[in-house]
Amino acid sequence: MKSRKSCLFSLLLALLVTATAMGQTGRADYRVVPLPEINGIKSADFQLTGQTLINYPTGNRDMERNAIMLSEYVEQLTGMHLSVRPTLNAKDRNGHISLLLDPTVGGDEAYRLNVTARGVEIIGKTAAGVFQGIQTLRKSLPVGALSRIGLPAAQVAASPRFPYRGMHLDCVRHFFTVETVKRFIDIMALHGMNRLHWHLTDDQGWRVEIKKYPRLTEVGAWRKGTVLGHNSPVNDGVPYGGYYTQEEIKDIVRYAAERYITIIPEIDMPGHMLGALTAYPELGCTGGPYEVWCQWGVTDDILCVGKDETLQFVKDVLDEVMQLFPSEYIHIGGDESPRVRWEQCPLCQQRIKDEGIRAKGKQSAEALLQGWFTTQVQHYLADHGRHIIGWDELLGCDVDTTATIMSWTGAEPGAKGARLGHDVIMTPNTPMYFDHYQTRSTWNEPMAFGGCATLKMVYDFEPVAADLPADARHHIIGAQANVWTEYITCEPQIQYQILPRMAALAELQWLQPELKDFTDFKARLSHLVSIYQHYGWTYRAKSLTAEDE
Ligand code: ACM
Ligand code: ZN
């Protein structure tokens, strides 16, 4: 016989179950950032509930991982847990979400989202495209504890304008943990980006373990202290440093690849090398001694390219870098390399003679020596199936057009590079340096490099100059924002500098310029910001109001 107590318990349980089932409901809105094309929207909704399954093509590991990620995203944002399963046949798709591959979808990262009252299909030509469709569905969801979400019937589709949609992160000036780098990658994935340019070596530290040269991280990864502010006379005197082991790097590269993000390592050379020179002073023109730099800027001490050992060192380092990073591109820097040491160095001068290098017009012999050195590295990497990216200073050194140019001193060098036949990534310091202020009134802002790049300035940036000839336009392969970290010391500050500016960047990376509309973007941004809030990310709330524009 059932006791009264257990009857009461059953009743309470039933009420609880009913309340949970009735729970909060919400409706998806596909007008996300970046904006997809939305057609045929109808009032009939697909009902997403905890009973909805996510189907993926049987035996496809990438699509299985996509399905699991979609399930995780839905759970993170709404608390609903959706199970995933391999699709057995088309009938099983009825009433559920299905991830599908279809070669007729145009573009490797393009996607289509077909929603009817009977089911949801996320379709791509590749698993990478399906992943982009997943991000759009994710961003369209209402945020909060929900038990039912209506997905309006519609066809949603997008194809990115640029194949290279980058963010850069400097982990030298300040060092960031594996978890922080992974969260940076998560933020990139949410914004539909696909290239992380990872700045790993510089004057203030060497941050990548190289087995053949252990002193690079034993010695070169550590500095005695850090200058306060913009090179003030005050140094905090606190030893500072860190590096990523090869195992950690492999883990991060894998984590990024699972989100269809390629990591492009930057090993900056021949300048910005004090970390390495401190560890191996024989690689410099003067032989040192050197010290890992405790301040910011550009030092005269760079690699001595008159020595064969230097070239061997660079090749050995790149051998290990290539093992760690499958990326087609390796960034070899090339910026801010003063040539005063080379002018005085007998070995560098001998190299100039031996190679028959002669000054040409405005190009000094030393500038062309940098070109010669870069070409050696370029050929070495090409022999291993890799291509170089270098900063726009390379345009002054006569490197050939297989070098991709990253235009940072402005947009003009990029346009010039494209005219010459180089592929170009646009990252002009205004407005693509996200270490710059995001407002003209810098009072009450975290200290930044200087400059100003408001949300609107980022949104309005057009990577392809209007007067670029038709046959050069395709050379602009993408745009990227850079996060230099001289004045960025912690993860919340990174997030503050990039959010919400990354949203503006994402829209210019994805949308054709004629479809951009800043007012409409800002209206859509508020929901994206609610996702930032949900994940606990720091962002600049004032950028949501008009006061800085
Ligand atoms: C750079 O900002 N020096 C590339
Ligand atoms: Zn030298």
Coordinates of C-alpha atoms and ligand atoms in Angstrom, one line a residue:
M1 CA 0.0 0.0 0.0
K2 CA 1.3 3.4 -0.9
S3 CA 1.7 5.7 2.0
R4 CA 0.3 9.3 2.0
K5 CA 3.8 10.5 2.2
S6 CA 4.9 8.8 -1.0
C7 CA 1.7 10.0 -2.7
L8 CA 2.6 13.5 -1.8
F9 CA 6.1 13.0 -3.0
S10 CA 4.9 11.6 -6.4
L11 CA 2.6 14.6 -6.7
L12 CA 5.4 17.1 -6.0
L13 CA 7.7 15.2 -8.4
A14 CA 5.0 15.3 -11.2
L15 CA 4.6 19.1 -10.6
L16 CA 8.3 19.6 -10.8
V17 CA 8.6 17.6 -14.0
T18 CA 5.7 19.5 -15.5
A19 CA 7.1 22.9 -14.5
T20 CA 10.5 22.0 -15.9
A21 CA 8.9 20.8 -19.1
M22 CA 6.8 23.9 -19.4
G23 CA 9.9 26.0 -18.5
Q24 CA 11.1 29.1 -20.2
T25 CA 10.7 29.3 -23.9
G26 CA 12.4 31.6 -26.5
R27 CA 12.7 32.2 -30.2
A28 CA 15.8 32.2 -32.3
D29 CA 16.8 35.2 -34.5
Y30 CA 19.1 34.6 -37.4
R31 CA 20.1 38.3 -37.7
V32 CA 23.4 37.6 -36.1
V33 CA 27.0 39.0 -36.5
P34 CA 28.2 38.5 -39.2
L35 CA 24.9 38.8 -40.9
P36 CA 23.9 35.9 -43.1
E37 CA 21.4 36.0 -46.0
I38 CA 17.9 35.1 -44.7
N39 CA 15.1 34.1 -47.0
G40 CA 11.6 32.7 -46.9
I41 CA 11.1 33.3 -43.2
K42 CA 7.8 31.9 -42.0
S43 CA 5.9 31.9 -38.7
A44 CA 6.0 28.1 -38.5
D45 CA 8.7 27.2 -36.1
F46 CA 10.9 24.2 -35.5
Q47 CA 10.6 23.3 -31.8
L48 CA 14.0 22.8 -30.3
T49 CA 13.7 20.9 -27.0
G50 CA 15.8 18.6 -24.9
Q51 CA 14.4 15.7 -27.0
T52 CA 15.9 17.1 -30.2
L53 CA 18.8 15.0 -31.6
I54 CA 21.8 16.2 -33.6
N55 CA 22.5 13.8 -36.5
Y56 CA 25.8 13.6 -38.3
P57 CA 27.0 11.5 -41.2
T58 CA 27.9 8.0 -40.0
G59 CA 31.7 7.5 -39.7
N60 CA 32.7 11.1 -40.3
R61 CA 34.8 12.1 -37.3
D62 CA 34.9 15.8 -38.2
M63 CA 31.2 16.0 -38.4
E64 CA 30.8 14.0 -35.2
R65 CA 33.0 16.5 -33.5
N66 CA 30.9 19.3 -35.0
A67 CA 27.8 17.7 -33.7
I68 CA 29.2 17.4 -30.2
M69 CA 30.3 21.0 -30.3
L70 CA 26.9 22.2 -31.4
S71 CA 25.4 20.2 -28.5
E72 CA 27.9 21.8 -26.1
Y73 CA 27.1 25.3 -27.4
V74 CA 23.3 24.7 -27.0
E75 CA 23.9 23.5 -23.4
Q76 CA 26.2 26.4 -22.5
L77 CA 23.7 29.0 -23.7
T78 CA 20.3 27.4 -22.8
G79 CA 21.0 24.6 -20.4
M80 CA 19.3 22.1 -22.8
H81 CA 21.2 19.0 -23.5
L82 CA 20.8 17.5 -27.0
S83 CA 22.2 14.1 -27.7
V84 CA 24.2 13.4 -30.9
R85 CA 23.9 10.3 -33.1
P86 CA 25.1 9.1 -36.5
T87 CA 22.4 9.4 -39.2
L88 CA 21.1 6.0 -40.2
N89 CA 18.8 7.2 -42.9
A90 CA 16.9 10.3 -44.1
K91 CA 13.8 9.3 -42.1
D92 CA 15.8 9.7 -38.9
R93 CA 16.3 13.4 -39.7
N94 CA 12.6 14.1 -39.2
G95 CA 12.1 16.3 -36.1
H96 CA 15.8 16.8 -35.5
I97 CA 18.9 18.8 -36.4
S98 CA 21.1 17.2 -39.1
L99 CA 24.6 18.2 -40.1
L100 CA 25.1 17.4 -43.8
L101 CA 27.8 17.6 -46.5
D102 CA 26.8 18.7 -50.0
P103 CA 29.3 19.4 -52.7
T104 CA 26.9 21.9 -54.4
V105 CA 27.3 24.4 -51.5
G106 CA 29.6 27.1 -53.0
G107 CA 32.8 27.7 -51.1
D108 CA 34.7 25.6 -48.6
E109 CA 33.5 27.7 -45.6
A110 CA 30.1 28.5 -47.0
Y111 CA 27.0 27.1 -45.3
R112 CA 23.3 26.8 -45.7
L113 CA 20.8 26.4 -42.8
N114 CA 17.4 25.0 -43.8
V115 CA 14.8 25.3 -41.1
T116 CA 11.3 23.9 -41.5
A117 CA 8.8 23.0 -38.9
R118 CA 9.9 19.4 -39.5
G119 CA 13.6 19.8 -39.0
V120 CA 16.9 21.7 -39.2
E121 CA 19.7 21.0 -41.7
I122 CA 23.1 22.6 -41.5
I123 CA 24.8 22.0 -44.8
G124 CA 28.3 22.7 -46.0
K125 CA 30.6 21.6 -48.7
T126 CA 33.1 20.8 -46.0
A127 CA 33.0 20.2 -42.3
A128 CA 34.5 23.7 -41.9
G129 CA 31.5 25.2 -43.6
V130 CA 29.2 23.2 -41.4
F131 CA 31.1 24.6 -38.4
Q132 CA 30.4 28.1 -39.6
G133 CA 26.7 27.3 -39.9
I134 CA 26.8 25.9 -36.4
Q135 CA 28.2 29.3 -35.2
T136 CA 25.3 31.1 -36.8
L137 CA 22.7 28.8 -35.2
R138 CA 24.6 29.2 -31.9
K139 CA 24.5 33.0 -32.1
S140 CA 20.8 33.0 -33.1
L141 CA 19.8 31.3 -29.9
P142 CA 18.2 33.1 -27.0
V143 CA 20.4 33.0 -23.9
G144 CA 19.2 31.7 -20.5
A145 CA 17.7 28.5 -18.9
L146 CA 15.3 27.4 -21.6
S147 CA 13.3 24.3 -22.2
R148 CA 11.9 25.1 -25.7
I149 CA 13.1 27.4 -28.5
G150 CA 11.3 28.2 -31.6
L151 CA 13.5 28.3 -34.7
P152 CA 11.6 30.2 -37.4
A153 CA 11.3 28.3 -40.7
A154 CA 13.7 30.0 -43.1
Q155 CA 16.7 29.5 -45.5
V156 CA 19.8 31.0 -44.1
A157 CA 23.1 31.1 -46.0
A158 CA 26.5 32.8 -46.0
S159 CA 29.8 32.6 -47.7
P160 CA 32.8 34.5 -46.4
R161 CA 34.1 37.5 -48.5
F162 CA 37.8 36.7 -47.6
P163 CA 39.5 33.3 -47.2
Y164 CA 41.9 34.8 -44.6
R165 CA 40.0 36.1 -41.5
G166 CA 42.6 36.6 -38.9
M167 CA 43.4 37.7 -35.4
H168 CA 46.9 38.1 -34.0
L169 CA 48.0 37.6 -30.4
D170 CA 51.3 38.7 -29.0
C171 CA 52.3 36.3 -26.2
V172 CA 55.8 37.8 -25.8
R173 CA 55.5 41.2 -24.3
H174 CA 53.2 39.5 -21.9
F175 CA 52.8 35.8 -21.6
F176 CA 49.4 34.2 -21.5
T177 CA 48.5 30.7 -20.3
V178 CA 47.3 27.8 -22.5
E179 CA 43.8 28.3 -21.2
T180 CA 43.8 32.0 -22.1
V181 CA 45.0 31.2 -25.7
K182 CA 42.3 28.6 -26.0
R183 CA 39.7 31.1 -24.8
F184 CA 41.0 33.5 -27.4
I185 CA 40.5 30.7 -30.0
D186 CA 36.9 30.2 -28.7
I187 CA 36.2 33.9 -29.2
M188 CA 37.6 33.7 -32.7
A189 CA 35.4 30.7 -33.5
L190 CA 32.3 32.5 -32.3
H191 CA 33.2 35.4 -34.7
G192 CA 33.7 33.1 -37.7
M193 CA 37.5 33.7 -37.9
N194 CA 39.9 31.1 -39.2
R195 CA 43.6 32.2 -38.8
L196 CA 45.4 32.9 -35.5
H197 CA 48.7 34.7 -36.1
W198 CA 50.6 33.8 -33.0
H199 CA 53.5 36.1 -32.1
L200 CA 55.9 33.9 -30.2
T201 CA 59.4 35.5 -30.3
D202 CA 60.7 39.0 -29.7
D203 CA 63.1 41.2 -27.8
Q204 CA 61.2 40.7 -24.6
G205 CA 61.2 36.9 -24.6
W206 CA 61.4 33.7 -26.6
R207 CA 58.2 31.6 -26.0
V208 CA 58.5 28.4 -28.0
E209 CA 60.4 25.4 -26.8
I210 CA 63.1 24.4 -29.4
K211 CA 64.7 21.1 -28.5
K212 CA 67.9 21.8 -30.4
Y213 CA 68.5 25.1 -28.7
P214 CA 67.4 24.7 -25.0
R215 CA 68.8 28.0 -23.9
L216 CA 66.2 29.8 -26.0
T217 CA 63.7 29.0 -23.3
E218 CA 66.1 28.4 -20.3
V219 CA 67.5 31.9 -20.8
G220 CA 65.7 33.7 -23.6
A221 CA 62.2 33.4 -22.1
W222 CA 63.0 35.4 -19.0
R223 CA 63.5 39.1 -18.4
K224 CA 64.7 40.8 -15.2
G225 CA 61.7 43.1 -15.0
T226 CA 59.3 45.2 -17.0
V227 CA 59.3 48.9 -17.6
L228 CA 56.3 50.7 -16.3
G229 CA 54.1 52.5 -18.8
H230 CA 55.4 53.7 -22.2
N231 CA 59.2 53.3 -21.5
S232 CA 59.3 55.3 -18.3
P233 CA 62.5 55.3 -16.2
V234 CA 60.8 53.0 -13.7
N235 CA 61.2 49.2 -14.0
D236 CA 59.2 47.0 -11.7
G237 CA 62.2 44.7 -11.1
V238 CA 60.0 41.6 -11.0
P239 CA 61.5 38.7 -13.0
Y240 CA 59.0 37.9 -15.8
G241 CA 58.7 35.2 -18.4
G242 CA 57.3 31.9 -19.6
Y243 CA 57.1 29.7 -22.6
Y244 CA 55.0 27.0 -24.3
T245 CA 56.4 23.5 -24.3
Q246 CA 56.1 21.6 -27.6
E247 CA 53.4 19.4 -26.0
E248 CA 51.4 22.5 -25.0
I249 CA 51.8 23.9 -28.5
K250 CA 50.6 20.7 -30.1
D251 CA 47.6 20.8 -27.8
I252 CA 46.7 24.4 -28.8
V253 CA 47.2 23.7 -32.5
R254 CA 44.9 20.7 -32.2
Y255 CA 42.3 22.7 -30.2
A256 CA 42.4 25.4 -32.9
A257 CA 42.1 22.9 -35.7
E258 CA 39.0 21.4 -34.2
R259 CA 37.5 24.8 -34.5
Y260 CA 38.8 25.1 -38.1
I261 CA 41.3 27.8 -37.1
T262 CA 44.9 27.5 -38.5
I263 CA 47.6 28.8 -36.2
I264 CA 50.3 30.7 -38.1
P265 CA 53.4 31.1 -35.9
E266 CA 55.5 34.2 -36.2
I267 CA 59.2 33.8 -35.6
D268 CA 60.3 37.4 -36.2
M269 CA 63.7 37.8 -37.9
P270 CA 66.3 39.3 -38.4
G271 CA 65.1 42.0 -35.9
H272 CA 63.1 41.6 -32.7
M273 CA 65.6 38.8 -31.7
L274 CA 67.0 39.9 -28.4
G275 CA 65.5 36.8 -26.7
A276 CA 67.5 34.5 -28.9
L277 CA 70.6 36.7 -28.8
T278 CA 70.6 36.7 -25.0
A279 CA 70.6 32.9 -25.2
Y280 CA 73.1 32.6 -28.0
P281 CA 75.1 35.8 -28.3
E282 CA 77.3 34.4 -31.0
L283 CA 74.3 34.9 -33.4
G284 CA 74.7 38.7 -33.2
C285 CA 77.1 41.0 -35.0
T286 CA 78.9 42.2 -31.8
G287 CA 78.7 38.9 -29.9
G288 CA 77.0 40.6 -27.0
P289 CA 76.5 40.2 -24.1
Y290 CA 72.8 40.9 -24.6
E291 CA 69.9 41.0 -22.2
V292 CA 66.3 40.1 -22.8
W293 CA 64.7 43.5 -23.1
C294 CA 62.8 45.0 -20.1
Q295 CA 61.4 47.8 -22.2
W296 CA 59.5 48.4 -25.5
G297 CA 60.5 49.6 -28.9
V298 CA 63.0 48.7 -31.5
T299 CA 66.6 47.7 -30.7
D300 CA 69.6 47.9 -33.0
D301 CA 70.8 44.4 -32.0
I302 CA 69.5 42.0 -34.6
L303 CA 70.8 38.7 -36.1
C304 CA 74.1 38.7 -37.8
V305 CA 73.4 37.3 -41.3
G306 CA 77.1 37.4 -42.2
K307 CA 77.5 34.2 -40.2
D308 CA 76.6 30.8 -41.7
E309 CA 75.8 29.6 -38.1
T310 CA 72.9 32.2 -38.0
L311 CA 71.4 30.7 -41.2
Q312 CA 71.8 27.2 -39.7
F313 CA 70.2 28.3 -36.5
V314 CA 67.2 29.8 -38.4
K315 CA 66.8 26.6 -40.4
D316 CA 67.0 24.4 -37.3
V317 CA 64.4 26.5 -35.5
L318 CA 62.1 26.5 -38.5
D319 CA 62.5 22.7 -38.8
E320 CA 61.0 22.3 -35.3
V321 CA 58.4 25.1 -35.9
M322 CA 57.2 23.3 -39.1
Q323 CA 56.9 20.0 -37.1
L324 CA 54.7 21.8 -34.6
F325 CA 52.6 23.9 -36.9
P326 CA 51.0 22.3 -40.1
S327 CA 50.1 25.8 -41.4
E328 CA 50.9 26.5 -45.0
Y329 CA 52.1 29.9 -43.9
I330 CA 55.0 30.6 -41.5
H331 CA 55.3 34.3 -40.5
I332 CA 58.9 35.4 -40.5
G333 CA 58.3 39.0 -39.4
G334 CA 60.9 41.2 -41.1
D335 CA 59.7 44.4 -39.5
E336 CA 61.7 47.1 -37.7
S337 CA 65.2 45.7 -38.4
P338 CA 67.7 48.6 -38.0
R339 CA 70.8 48.0 -40.1
V340 CA 73.3 49.9 -38.1
R341 CA 75.0 46.7 -36.8
W342 CA 75.3 45.3 -40.3
E343 CA 76.8 48.5 -41.5
Q344 CA 79.6 48.1 -38.9
C345 CA 80.0 44.3 -39.1
P346 CA 82.8 42.9 -41.2
L347 CA 81.0 39.6 -41.7
C348 CA 77.8 41.2 -42.9
Q349 CA 79.8 43.5 -45.2
Q350 CA 81.6 40.4 -46.5
R351 CA 78.3 38.7 -47.2
I352 CA 77.2 41.8 -49.2
K353 CA 80.4 41.5 -51.2
D354 CA 80.2 37.7 -51.7
E355 CA 76.6 37.8 -52.8
G356 CA 77.3 40.8 -55.2
I357 CA 74.7 42.9 -53.4
R358 CA 74.7 46.6 -54.5
A359 CA 72.7 49.6 -53.3
K360 CA 69.9 50.4 -55.8
G361 CA 68.2 53.8 -55.8
K362 CA 66.8 54.3 -52.3
Q363 CA 67.6 50.7 -51.3
S364 CA 70.8 50.4 -49.4
A365 CA 73.0 47.4 -49.7
E366 CA 72.0 46.5 -46.1
A367 CA 68.3 46.7 -47.0
L368 CA 69.0 44.3 -49.9
L369 CA 71.0 42.1 -47.5
Q370 CA 67.7 41.7 -45.5
G371 CA 66.1 40.7 -48.8
W372 CA 68.9 38.2 -49.5
F373 CA 68.4 36.7 -46.0
T374 CA 64.7 36.6 -46.3
T375 CA 65.0 34.9 -49.7
Q376 CA 67.2 32.2 -48.2
V377 CA 64.5 31.5 -45.5
Q378 CA 61.8 31.7 -48.1
H379 CA 63.4 29.1 -50.3
Y380 CA 64.1 26.9 -47.3
L381 CA 60.5 26.9 -46.3
A382 CA 59.3 26.5 -49.9
D383 CA 61.4 23.3 -50.1
H384 CA 59.2 22.1 -47.3
G385 CA 56.0 23.2 -49.0
R386 CA 55.5 26.3 -46.9
H387 CA 55.1 30.0 -47.7
I388 CA 56.2 33.0 -45.9
I389 CA 54.2 35.9 -44.6
G390 CA 56.2 39.0 -43.7
W391 CA 55.5 42.6 -42.6
D392 CA 55.4 45.2 -45.2
E393 CA 59.0 46.3 -44.7
L394 CA 59.8 43.3 -47.0
L395 CA 58.5 45.4 -50.0
G396 CA 61.6 47.5 -49.6
C397 CA 63.9 44.5 -49.8
D398 CA 63.2 43.0 -53.2
V399 CA 61.6 39.7 -52.1
D400 CA 59.8 37.8 -54.8
T401 CA 56.0 37.7 -55.0
T402 CA 55.6 34.3 -53.4
A403 CA 56.0 36.2 -50.1
T404 CA 52.6 37.2 -48.7
I405 CA 52.7 40.8 -47.3
M406 CA 51.1 41.9 -44.1
S407 CA 50.3 45.5 -44.5
W408 CA 50.7 47.2 -41.1
T409 CA 52.3 50.6 -41.5
G410 CA 49.1 51.6 -43.3
A411 CA 46.9 50.4 -46.1
E412 CA 49.1 51.8 -48.9
P413 CA 51.9 49.3 -48.7
G414 CA 49.3 46.5 -49.0
A415 CA 47.9 48.1 -52.2
K416 CA 51.4 48.5 -53.5
G417 CA 52.2 44.9 -52.7
A418 CA 49.0 43.7 -54.5
R419 CA 49.9 45.8 -57.6
L420 CA 53.3 44.1 -57.6
G421 CA 51.6 40.7 -57.5
H422 CA 52.0 39.8 -53.8
D423 CA 49.1 38.3 -51.8
V424 CA 48.3 40.7 -49.0
I425 CA 46.7 40.6 -45.6
M426 CA 45.4 44.0 -44.5
T427 CA 46.2 44.9 -41.0
P428 CA 46.9 48.6 -41.1
N429 CA 47.7 50.0 -37.6
T430 CA 44.7 52.3 -37.8
P431 CA 42.2 50.8 -37.3
M432 CA 43.4 47.2 -37.1
Y433 CA 45.7 47.5 -34.0
F434 CA 43.4 46.5 -31.2
D435 CA 46.0 47.5 -28.7
H436 CA 45.1 51.1 -29.6
Y437 CA 42.4 53.0 -27.7
Q438 CA 38.8 52.5 -28.8
T439 CA 37.8 56.1 -28.0
R440 CA 39.2 59.6 -28.2
S441 CA 38.4 60.2 -24.6
T442 CA 41.0 57.9 -23.0
W443 CA 40.2 59.0 -19.5
N444 CA 39.1 55.9 -17.5
E445 CA 40.3 53.5 -20.2
P446 CA 42.9 50.8 -19.4
M447 CA 46.3 52.1 -20.6
A448 CA 46.8 51.3 -24.3
F449 CA 49.5 51.9 -26.9
G450 CA 47.9 55.1 -28.0
G451 CA 46.0 55.9 -31.3
C452 CA 42.3 55.4 -31.7
A453 CA 40.2 52.9 -33.4
T454 CA 36.6 53.2 -32.6
L455 CA 34.1 50.4 -33.3
K456 CA 32.8 52.4 -36.2
M457 CA 36.3 53.0 -37.6
V458 CA 36.9 49.2 -37.6
Y459 CA 33.5 48.5 -39.1
D460 CA 34.1 51.0 -41.9
F461 CA 37.5 49.8 -42.8
E462 CA 37.6 48.6 -46.5
P463 CA 40.6 46.3 -47.2
V464 CA 40.4 46.6 -51.0
A465 CA 41.3 50.2 -52.1
A466 CA 38.8 51.7 -54.5
D467 CA 41.5 52.5 -57.0
L468 CA 43.1 49.0 -56.9
P469 CA 43.1 47.7 -60.5
A470 CA 40.8 44.8 -61.2
D471 CA 43.7 42.4 -61.8
A472 CA 45.2 43.1 -58.4
R473 CA 42.1 43.0 -56.2
H474 CA 42.1 39.2 -55.7
H475 CA 45.5 39.6 -54.1
I476 CA 43.9 41.1 -51.0
I477 CA 43.2 37.8 -49.4
G478 CA 42.0 39.0 -46.0
A479 CA 42.1 41.3 -43.0
Q480 CA 43.3 40.8 -39.5
A481 CA 43.4 42.7 -36.2
N482 CA 46.6 42.7 -34.1
V483 CA 46.8 42.5 -30.3
W484 CA 50.2 43.6 -29.2
T485 CA 50.6 43.3 -25.5
E486 CA 53.1 45.7 -24.2
Y487 CA 50.4 47.3 -22.1
I488 CA 48.0 44.3 -21.9
T489 CA 48.9 42.2 -18.8
C490 CA 45.9 40.0 -18.2
E491 CA 43.2 38.1 -20.0
P492 CA 40.3 40.4 -19.1
Q493 CA 42.3 43.3 -20.6
I494 CA 42.8 41.3 -23.9
Q495 CA 39.1 40.7 -24.0
Y496 CA 38.3 44.4 -23.3
Q497 CA 40.5 45.4 -26.2
I498 CA 39.0 43.0 -28.7
L499 CA 35.3 43.0 -27.7
P500 CA 33.2 44.2 -29.3
R501 CA 35.7 45.4 -32.0
M502 CA 36.1 41.8 -33.2
A503 CA 32.4 41.8 -34.1
A504 CA 33.0 44.7 -36.5
L505 CA 36.0 43.0 -37.9
A506 CA 34.1 39.7 -38.4
E507 CA 31.4 41.5 -40.4
L508 CA 33.9 43.1 -42.7
Q509 CA 35.7 39.8 -43.2
W510 CA 32.4 38.1 -44.1
L511 CA 30.1 40.6 -45.8
Q512 CA 30.4 42.2 -49.2
P513 CA 30.9 45.9 -48.6
E514 CA 27.5 47.0 -50.1
L515 CA 25.7 44.8 -47.5
K516 CA 27.3 46.5 -44.5
D517 CA 25.2 48.9 -42.4
F518 CA 26.6 50.2 -39.1
T519 CA 23.3 51.1 -37.5
D520 CA 21.9 47.7 -38.3
F521 CA 25.1 46.0 -37.1
K522 CA 24.8 47.8 -33.7
A523 CA 21.2 46.6 -33.3
R524 CA 22.4 43.0 -33.9
L525 CA 25.4 43.5 -31.7
S526 CA 23.4 43.6 -28.5
H527 CA 22.5 40.0 -28.7
L528 CA 26.1 39.0 -29.4
V529 CA 27.1 41.0 -26.3
S530 CA 24.6 39.0 -24.3
I531 CA 26.6 35.9 -25.3
Y532 CA 29.8 37.6 -24.2
Q533 CA 28.1 38.3 -20.9
H534 CA 26.9 34.7 -20.6
Y535 CA 30.5 33.4 -21.1
G536 CA 31.8 35.9 -18.6
W537 CA 34.0 37.7 -21.1
T538 CA 35.0 41.3 -20.5
Y539 CA 34.0 43.8 -23.2
R540 CA 33.9 47.5 -23.7
A541 CA 30.2 48.3 -22.9
K542 CA 30.6 52.0 -23.8
S543 CA 31.2 51.0 -27.4
L544 CA 27.5 49.9 -27.6
T545 CA 26.4 53.5 -27.2
A546 CA 27.1 56.2 -29.7
E547 CA 29.3 58.4 -27.6
D548 CA 32.6 57.6 -29.2
E549 CA 31.5 57.7 -32.9
Ligands
ACM1 C1 54.7 45.8 -36.1 O1 53.7 46.3 -35.5 N1 55.9 46.1 -35.8 C2 54.5 44.8 -37.1
ZN2 ZN 76.9 40.8 -38.8

